PDB file of C-alpha atoms in Angstrom:
ATOM      1  CA  MET A   3     167.638  -4.371  14.721  1.00  0.00           C
ATOM      2  CA  ASN A   4     170.224  -4.364  11.855  1.00  0.00           C
ATOM      3  CA  GLU A   5     173.491  -3.246  11.985  1.00  0.00           C
ATOM      4  CA  LEU A   6     175.729  -1.774   9.113  1.00  0.00           C
ATOM      5  CA  LEU A   7     179.528  -1.663   9.042  1.00  0.00           C
ATOM      6  CA  VAL A   8     180.833   0.408   6.317  1.00  0.00           C
ATOM      7  CA  MET A   9     184.421  -0.391   5.600  1.00  0.00           C
ATOM      8  CA  ARG A  10     186.580   1.471   3.052  1.00  0.00           C
ATOM      9  CA  HIS A  11     189.191  -0.879   1.537  1.00  0.00           C
ATOM     10  CA  ALA A  12     192.761  -0.484   3.380  1.00  0.00           C
ATOM     11  CA  LYS A  13     195.860   1.240   1.529  1.00  0.00           C
ATOM     12  CA  SER A  14     196.472   0.232  -1.936  1.00  0.00           C
ATOM     13  CA  ASP A  15     199.653  -0.243  -3.705  1.00  0.00           C
ATOM     14  CA  TRP A  16     199.840   2.602  -6.682  1.00  0.00           C
ATOM     15  CA  SER A  17     203.411   1.407  -7.721  1.00  0.00           C
ATOM     16  CA  ALA A  18     202.197  -2.196  -8.655  1.00  0.00           C
ATOM     17  CA  GLY A  19     201.668  -1.049 -12.353  1.00  0.00           C
ATOM     18  CA  VAL A  20     198.376  -2.762 -12.728  1.00  0.00           C
ATOM     19  CA  SER A  21     194.822  -1.604 -13.728  1.00  0.00           C
ATOM     20  CA  ASP A  22     192.847   0.127 -10.883  1.00  0.00           C
ATOM     21  CA  PHE A  23     190.641  -2.798 -10.540  1.00  0.00           C
ATOM     22  CA  ASP A  24     193.811  -5.113  -9.996  1.00  0.00           C
ATOM     23  CA  ARG A  25     195.656  -3.055  -7.516  1.00  0.00           C
ATOM     24  CA  PRO A  26     196.562  -4.849  -4.406  1.00  0.00           C
ATOM     25  CA  LEU A  27     197.218  -3.610  -0.707  1.00  0.00           C
ATOM     26  CA  ASN A  28     200.522  -2.392   0.090  1.00  0.00           C
ATOM     27  CA  ASP A  29     202.296  -3.487   3.226  1.00  0.00           C
ATOM     28  CA  ARG A  30     200.631  -0.761   5.399  1.00  0.00           C
ATOM     29  CA  GLY A  31     197.300  -1.588   4.126  1.00  0.00           C
ATOM     30  CA  ARG A  32     197.605  -5.315   4.800  1.00  0.00           C
ATOM     31  CA  ARG A  33     198.567  -4.237   8.462  1.00  0.00           C
ATOM     32  CA  ALA A  34     195.539  -1.824   8.935  1.00  0.00           C
ATOM     33  CA  ALA A  35     193.170  -4.296   7.174  1.00  0.00           C
ATOM     34  CA  ASP A  36     194.458  -6.908   9.956  1.00  0.00           C
ATOM     35  CA  GLN A  37     194.221  -4.208  12.706  1.00  0.00           C
ATOM     36  CA  MET A  38     190.635  -3.111  11.914  1.00  0.00           C
ATOM     37  CA  ALA A  39     189.342  -6.767  11.725  1.00  0.00           C
ATOM     38  CA  ALA A  40     191.195  -7.626  15.067  1.00  0.00           C
ATOM     39  CA  TRP A  41     189.269  -4.392  16.381  1.00  0.00           C
ATOM     40  CA  LEU A  42     185.933  -5.944  14.985  1.00  0.00           C
ATOM     41  CA  LEU A  43     186.627  -9.372  16.780  1.00  0.00           C
ATOM     42  CA  ASP A  44     187.608  -7.410  20.143  1.00  0.00           C
ATOM     43  CA  HIS A  45     184.566  -5.468  20.267  1.00  0.00           C
ATOM     44  CA  GLU A  46     182.144  -8.365  19.258  1.00  0.00           C
ATOM     45  CA  LEU A  47     181.262  -6.680  15.821  1.00  0.00           C
ATOM     46  CA  CYS A  48     182.145  -9.455  13.603  1.00  0.00           C
ATOM     47  CA  PRO A  49     179.332  -9.409  10.627  1.00  0.00           C
ATOM     48  CA  ASP A  50     177.057 -12.029   9.906  1.00  0.00           C
ATOM     49  CA  ARG A  51     177.885 -11.351   6.196  1.00  0.00           C
ATOM     50  CA  VAL A  52     180.324  -9.504   4.063  1.00  0.00           C
ATOM     51  CA  VAL A  53     179.680  -7.821   0.687  1.00  0.00           C
ATOM     52  CA  SER A  54     182.585  -6.580  -1.098  1.00  0.00           C
ATOM     53  CA  SER A  55     183.374  -4.855  -4.232  1.00  0.00           C
ATOM     54  CA  PRO A  56     185.544  -7.492  -6.531  1.00  0.00           C
ATOM     55  CA  ALA A  57     188.547  -5.181  -6.856  1.00  0.00           C
ATOM     56  CA  ALA A  58     191.738  -6.648  -5.668  1.00  0.00           C
ATOM     57  CA  ARG A  59     192.260  -3.983  -2.660  1.00  0.00           C
ATOM     58  CA  THR A  60     188.716  -4.727  -1.499  1.00  0.00           C
ATOM     59  CA  ARG A  61     188.794  -8.705  -1.615  1.00  0.00           C
ATOM     60  CA  ALA A  62     192.117  -8.507   0.464  1.00  0.00           C
ATOM     61  CA  THR A  63     190.449  -6.029   3.135  1.00  0.00           C
ATOM     62  CA  ALA A  64     187.161  -8.304   3.311  1.00  0.00           C
ATOM     63  CA  LEU A  65     189.087 -11.325   3.506  1.00  0.00           C
ATOM     64  CA  ALA A  66     191.050 -10.020   6.297  1.00  0.00           C
ATOM     65  CA  VAL A  67     187.648  -9.676   8.189  1.00  0.00           C
ATOM     66  CA  VAL A  68     186.534 -12.853   7.127  1.00  0.00           C
ATOM     67  CA  THR A  69     189.860 -14.648   8.152  1.00  0.00           C
ATOM     68  CA  GLU A  70     189.974 -12.902  11.718  1.00  0.00           C
ATOM     69  CA  CYS A  71     186.411 -13.084  12.616  1.00  0.00           C
ATOM     70  CA  ASP A  72     186.336 -16.804  11.244  1.00  0.00           C
ATOM     71  CA  ILE A  73     183.324 -16.286   9.044  1.00  0.00           C
ATOM     72  CA  ASP A  74     182.454 -18.865   6.662  1.00  0.00           C
ATOM     73  CA  ARG A  75     183.400 -17.917   3.240  1.00  0.00           C
ATOM     74  CA  ARG A  76     180.035 -18.588   1.781  1.00  0.00           C
ATOM     75  CA  ARG A  77     179.027 -15.709   3.862  1.00  0.00           C
ATOM     76  CA  LEU A  78     181.313 -13.443   1.567  1.00  0.00           C
ATOM     77  CA  GLU A  79     179.745 -11.876  -1.531  1.00  0.00           C
ATOM     78  CA  PHE A  80     182.000 -10.253  -4.163  1.00  0.00           C
ATOM     79  CA  GLU A  81     179.288  -7.830  -5.970  1.00  0.00           C
ATOM     80  CA  THR A  82     180.432  -6.641  -9.516  1.00  0.00           C
ATOM     81  CA  ASP A  83     178.179  -3.639  -8.747  1.00  0.00           C
ATOM     82  CA  GLY A  84     179.998  -2.992  -5.616  1.00  0.00           C
ATOM     83  CA  TYR A  85     183.227  -1.649  -7.694  1.00  0.00           C
ATOM     84  CA  LEU A  86     183.557   2.367  -7.409  1.00  0.00           C
ATOM     85  CA  ALA A  87     179.648   2.273  -6.286  1.00  0.00           C
ATOM     86  CA  ASP A  88     177.745   5.248  -5.218  1.00  0.00           C
ATOM     87  CA  ALA A  89     175.763   5.391  -2.085  1.00  0.00           C
ATOM     88  CA  PHE A  90     172.469   4.765  -4.160  1.00  0.00           C
ATOM     89  CA  THR A  91     173.999   1.518  -5.477  1.00  0.00           C
ATOM     90  CA  TRP A  92     175.234   0.334  -1.913  1.00  0.00           C
ATOM     91  CA  ARG A  93     171.655   0.963  -0.868  1.00  0.00           C
ATOM     92  CA  GLN A  94     170.317  -1.318  -3.567  1.00  0.00           C
ATOM     93  CA  LEU A  95     172.914  -4.024  -2.868  1.00  0.00           C
ATOM     94  CA  LEU A  96     171.915  -3.939   0.816  1.00  0.00           C
ATOM     95  CA  ALA A  97     168.249  -3.998  -0.087  1.00  0.00           C
ATOM     96  CA  LYS A  98     168.461  -7.530  -1.075  1.00  0.00           C
ATOM     97  CA  GLN A  99     170.167  -8.789   2.122  1.00  0.00           C
ATOM     98  CA  GLN A 100     168.665 -10.635   5.199  1.00  0.00           C
ATOM     99  CA  PRO A 101     168.312  -9.244   8.621  1.00  0.00           C
ATOM    100  CA  GLY A 102     171.726  -9.105  10.593  1.00  0.00           C
ATOM    101  CA  ARG A 103     174.917  -7.267  10.929  1.00  0.00           C
ATOM    102  CA  ILE A 104     176.355  -6.705   7.569  1.00  0.00           C
ATOM    103  CA  LEU A 105     179.799  -5.364   6.597  1.00  0.00           C
ATOM    104  CA  ILE A 106     180.093  -3.519   3.209  1.00  0.00           C
ATOM    105  CA  CYS A 107     183.753  -2.895   1.940  1.00  0.00           C
ATOM    106  CA  GLY A 108     184.047  -0.476  -0.860  1.00  0.00           C
ATOM    107  CA  HIS A 109     185.584   2.655  -2.303  1.00  0.00           C
ATOM    108  CA  ASN A 110     185.342   6.419  -1.957  1.00  0.00           C
ATOM    109  CA  PRO A 111     183.848   8.559  -2.877  1.00  0.00           C
ATOM    110  CA  GLY A 112     180.494   6.381  -2.701  1.00  0.00           C
ATOM    111  CA  LEU A 113     181.197   5.359   1.092  1.00  0.00           C
ATOM    112  CA  ASP A 114     182.011   8.738   2.146  1.00  0.00           C
ATOM    113  CA  ASP A 115     178.485   9.688   0.646  1.00  0.00           C
ATOM    114  CA  LEU A 116     176.627   6.892   2.182  1.00  0.00           C
ATOM    115  CA  VAL A 117     178.202   7.440   5.687  1.00  0.00           C
ATOM    116  CA  ASP A 118     177.288  11.174   5.179  1.00  0.00           C
ATOM    117  CA  GLU A 119     173.628  10.264   4.265  1.00  0.00           C
ATOM    118  CA  LEU A 120     172.918   7.798   6.741  1.00  0.00           C
ATOM    119  CA  SER A 121     174.323   9.745   9.795  1.00  0.00           C
ATOM    120  CA  GLY A 122     172.234  12.534   9.242  1.00  0.00           C
ATOM    121  CA  ARG A 123     174.694  15.287  10.523  1.00  0.00           C
ATOM    122  CA  ARG A 124     178.314  15.638   9.123  1.00  0.00           C
ATOM    123  CA  ALA A 125     180.053  12.540  10.530  1.00  0.00           C
ATOM    124  CA  PRO A 126     183.328  13.205  12.459  1.00  0.00           C
ATOM    125  CA  MET A 127     186.199  13.845  10.254  1.00  0.00           C
ATOM    126  CA  SER A 128     189.875  12.794  10.654  1.00  0.00           C
ATOM    127  CA  VAL A 129     192.763  15.005  11.756  1.00  0.00           C
ATOM    128  CA  SER A 130     193.569  15.397   8.000  1.00  0.00           C
ATOM    129  CA  GLY A 131     190.019  16.464   7.174  1.00  0.00           C
ATOM    130  CA  LYS A 132     188.812  13.286   5.581  1.00  0.00           C
ATOM    131  CA  LEU A 133     185.759  10.925   6.251  1.00  0.00           C
ATOM    132  CA  MET A 134     186.276   7.297   5.229  1.00  0.00           C
ATOM    133  CA  THR A 135     190.049   7.015   5.354  1.00  0.00           C
ATOM    134  CA  THR A 136     191.594   3.762   4.133  1.00  0.00           C
ATOM    135  CA  ALA A 137     190.627   0.827   6.330  1.00  0.00           C
ATOM    136  CA  ALA A 138     187.896   2.930   8.444  1.00  0.00           C
ATOM    137  CA  ILE A 139     184.757   1.609   9.741  1.00  0.00           C
ATOM    138  CA  ALA A 140     181.612   3.412  10.461  1.00  0.00           C
ATOM    139  CA  HIS A 141     179.122   1.331  12.569  1.00  0.00           C
ATOM    140  CA  PHE A 142     175.484   2.126  12.133  1.00  0.00           C
ATOM    141  CA  ARG A 143     172.373   0.833  13.975  1.00  0.00           C
ATOM    142  CA  VAL A 144     169.451   0.305  11.600  1.00  0.00           C
ATOM    143  CA  ASN A 145     165.875   0.333  12.717  1.00  0.00           C
ATOM    144  CA  SER A 146     164.215  -0.992   9.428  1.00  0.00           C
ATOM    145  CA  HIS A 147     164.541  -3.529   6.829  1.00  0.00           C
ATOM    146  CA  TRP A 148     167.586  -3.153   4.511  1.00  0.00           C
ATOM    147  CA  ASP A 149     165.285  -1.820   1.754  1.00  0.00           C
ATOM    148  CA  GLN A 150     164.314   1.116   3.786  1.00  0.00           C
ATOM    149  CA  LEU A 151     167.721   2.082   4.907  1.00  0.00           C
ATOM    150  CA  ARG A 152     167.903   5.978   4.990  1.00  0.00           C
ATOM    151  CA  GLU A 153     169.064   8.615   7.527  1.00  0.00           C
ATOM    152  CA  ASP A 154     165.919   8.411   9.679  1.00  0.00           C
ATOM    153  CA  THR A 155     166.137   4.789  10.137  1.00  0.00           C
ATOM    154  CA  SER A 156     170.032   4.660  10.909  1.00  0.00           C
ATOM    155  CA  GLU A 157     172.166   5.776  13.767  1.00  0.00           C
ATOM    156  CA  LEU A 158     176.009   6.430  13.567  1.00  0.00           C
ATOM    157  CA  VAL A 159     177.189   4.762  16.708  1.00  0.00           C
ATOM    158  CA  GLN A 160     181.125   5.136  16.147  1.00  0.00           C
ATOM    159  CA  LEU A 161     183.577   5.919  13.080  1.00  0.00           C
ATOM    160  CA  VAL A 162     186.832   4.212  13.748  1.00  0.00           C
ATOM    161  CA  ARG A 163     190.094   4.701  11.694  1.00  0.00           C
ATOM    162  CA  PRO A 164     193.293   2.852  12.023  1.00  0.00           C
ATOM    163  CA  ARG A 165     195.503   5.821  12.764  1.00  0.00           C
ATOM    164  CA  GLU A 166     193.031   6.758  15.442  1.00  0.00           C
ATOM    165  CA  LEU A 167     193.618   3.402  17.026  1.00  0.00           C
ATOM    166  CA  ALA A 168     197.181   3.417  16.640  1.00  0.00           C
ATOM    167  CA  ASP A 169     197.041   7.029  18.282  1.00  0.00           C
ATOM    168  CA  GLY A 170     194.898   5.960  21.243  1.00  0.00           C
ATOM    169  CA  THR A 171     192.414   8.739  20.133  1.00  0.00           C
ATOM    170  CA  THR A 172     189.401   6.130  19.575  1.00  0.00           C
TER     171      THR A 172
END
């Protein structure tokens, strides 16, 4: 059985005055990335591999996971096609992966669409009515090879958001 962890990048700094690709995390984003990485470690969900968009905010989020989970940096891939990728592109990137627990780190709306498609039902929304809030992690069990990933081969185990962890609602 494979496991997929879908993680949206943490909150970025819109005031940085740089291109979208180069936008860094803000202070809240750095804290949330660290918090979610610690949650993965605490729940024994550290990934075998991490596949991330190469944008600055996703790189920083993915690196928080790699650092906290003490993952060999050679198991971290920055995929150019992951930048602003749609759900179809993420499935293509996953199809090339070896079996195991993989964390992908990317952007909306592509991650919202992927989580929605794989969950087979409307995934639980946040209090603010959003699905993949910044730094959220959706955890799926996958009963197929990565190239056969779809709704009937995956099960949403949980969807965790930083704010819900802080509020104690998860």
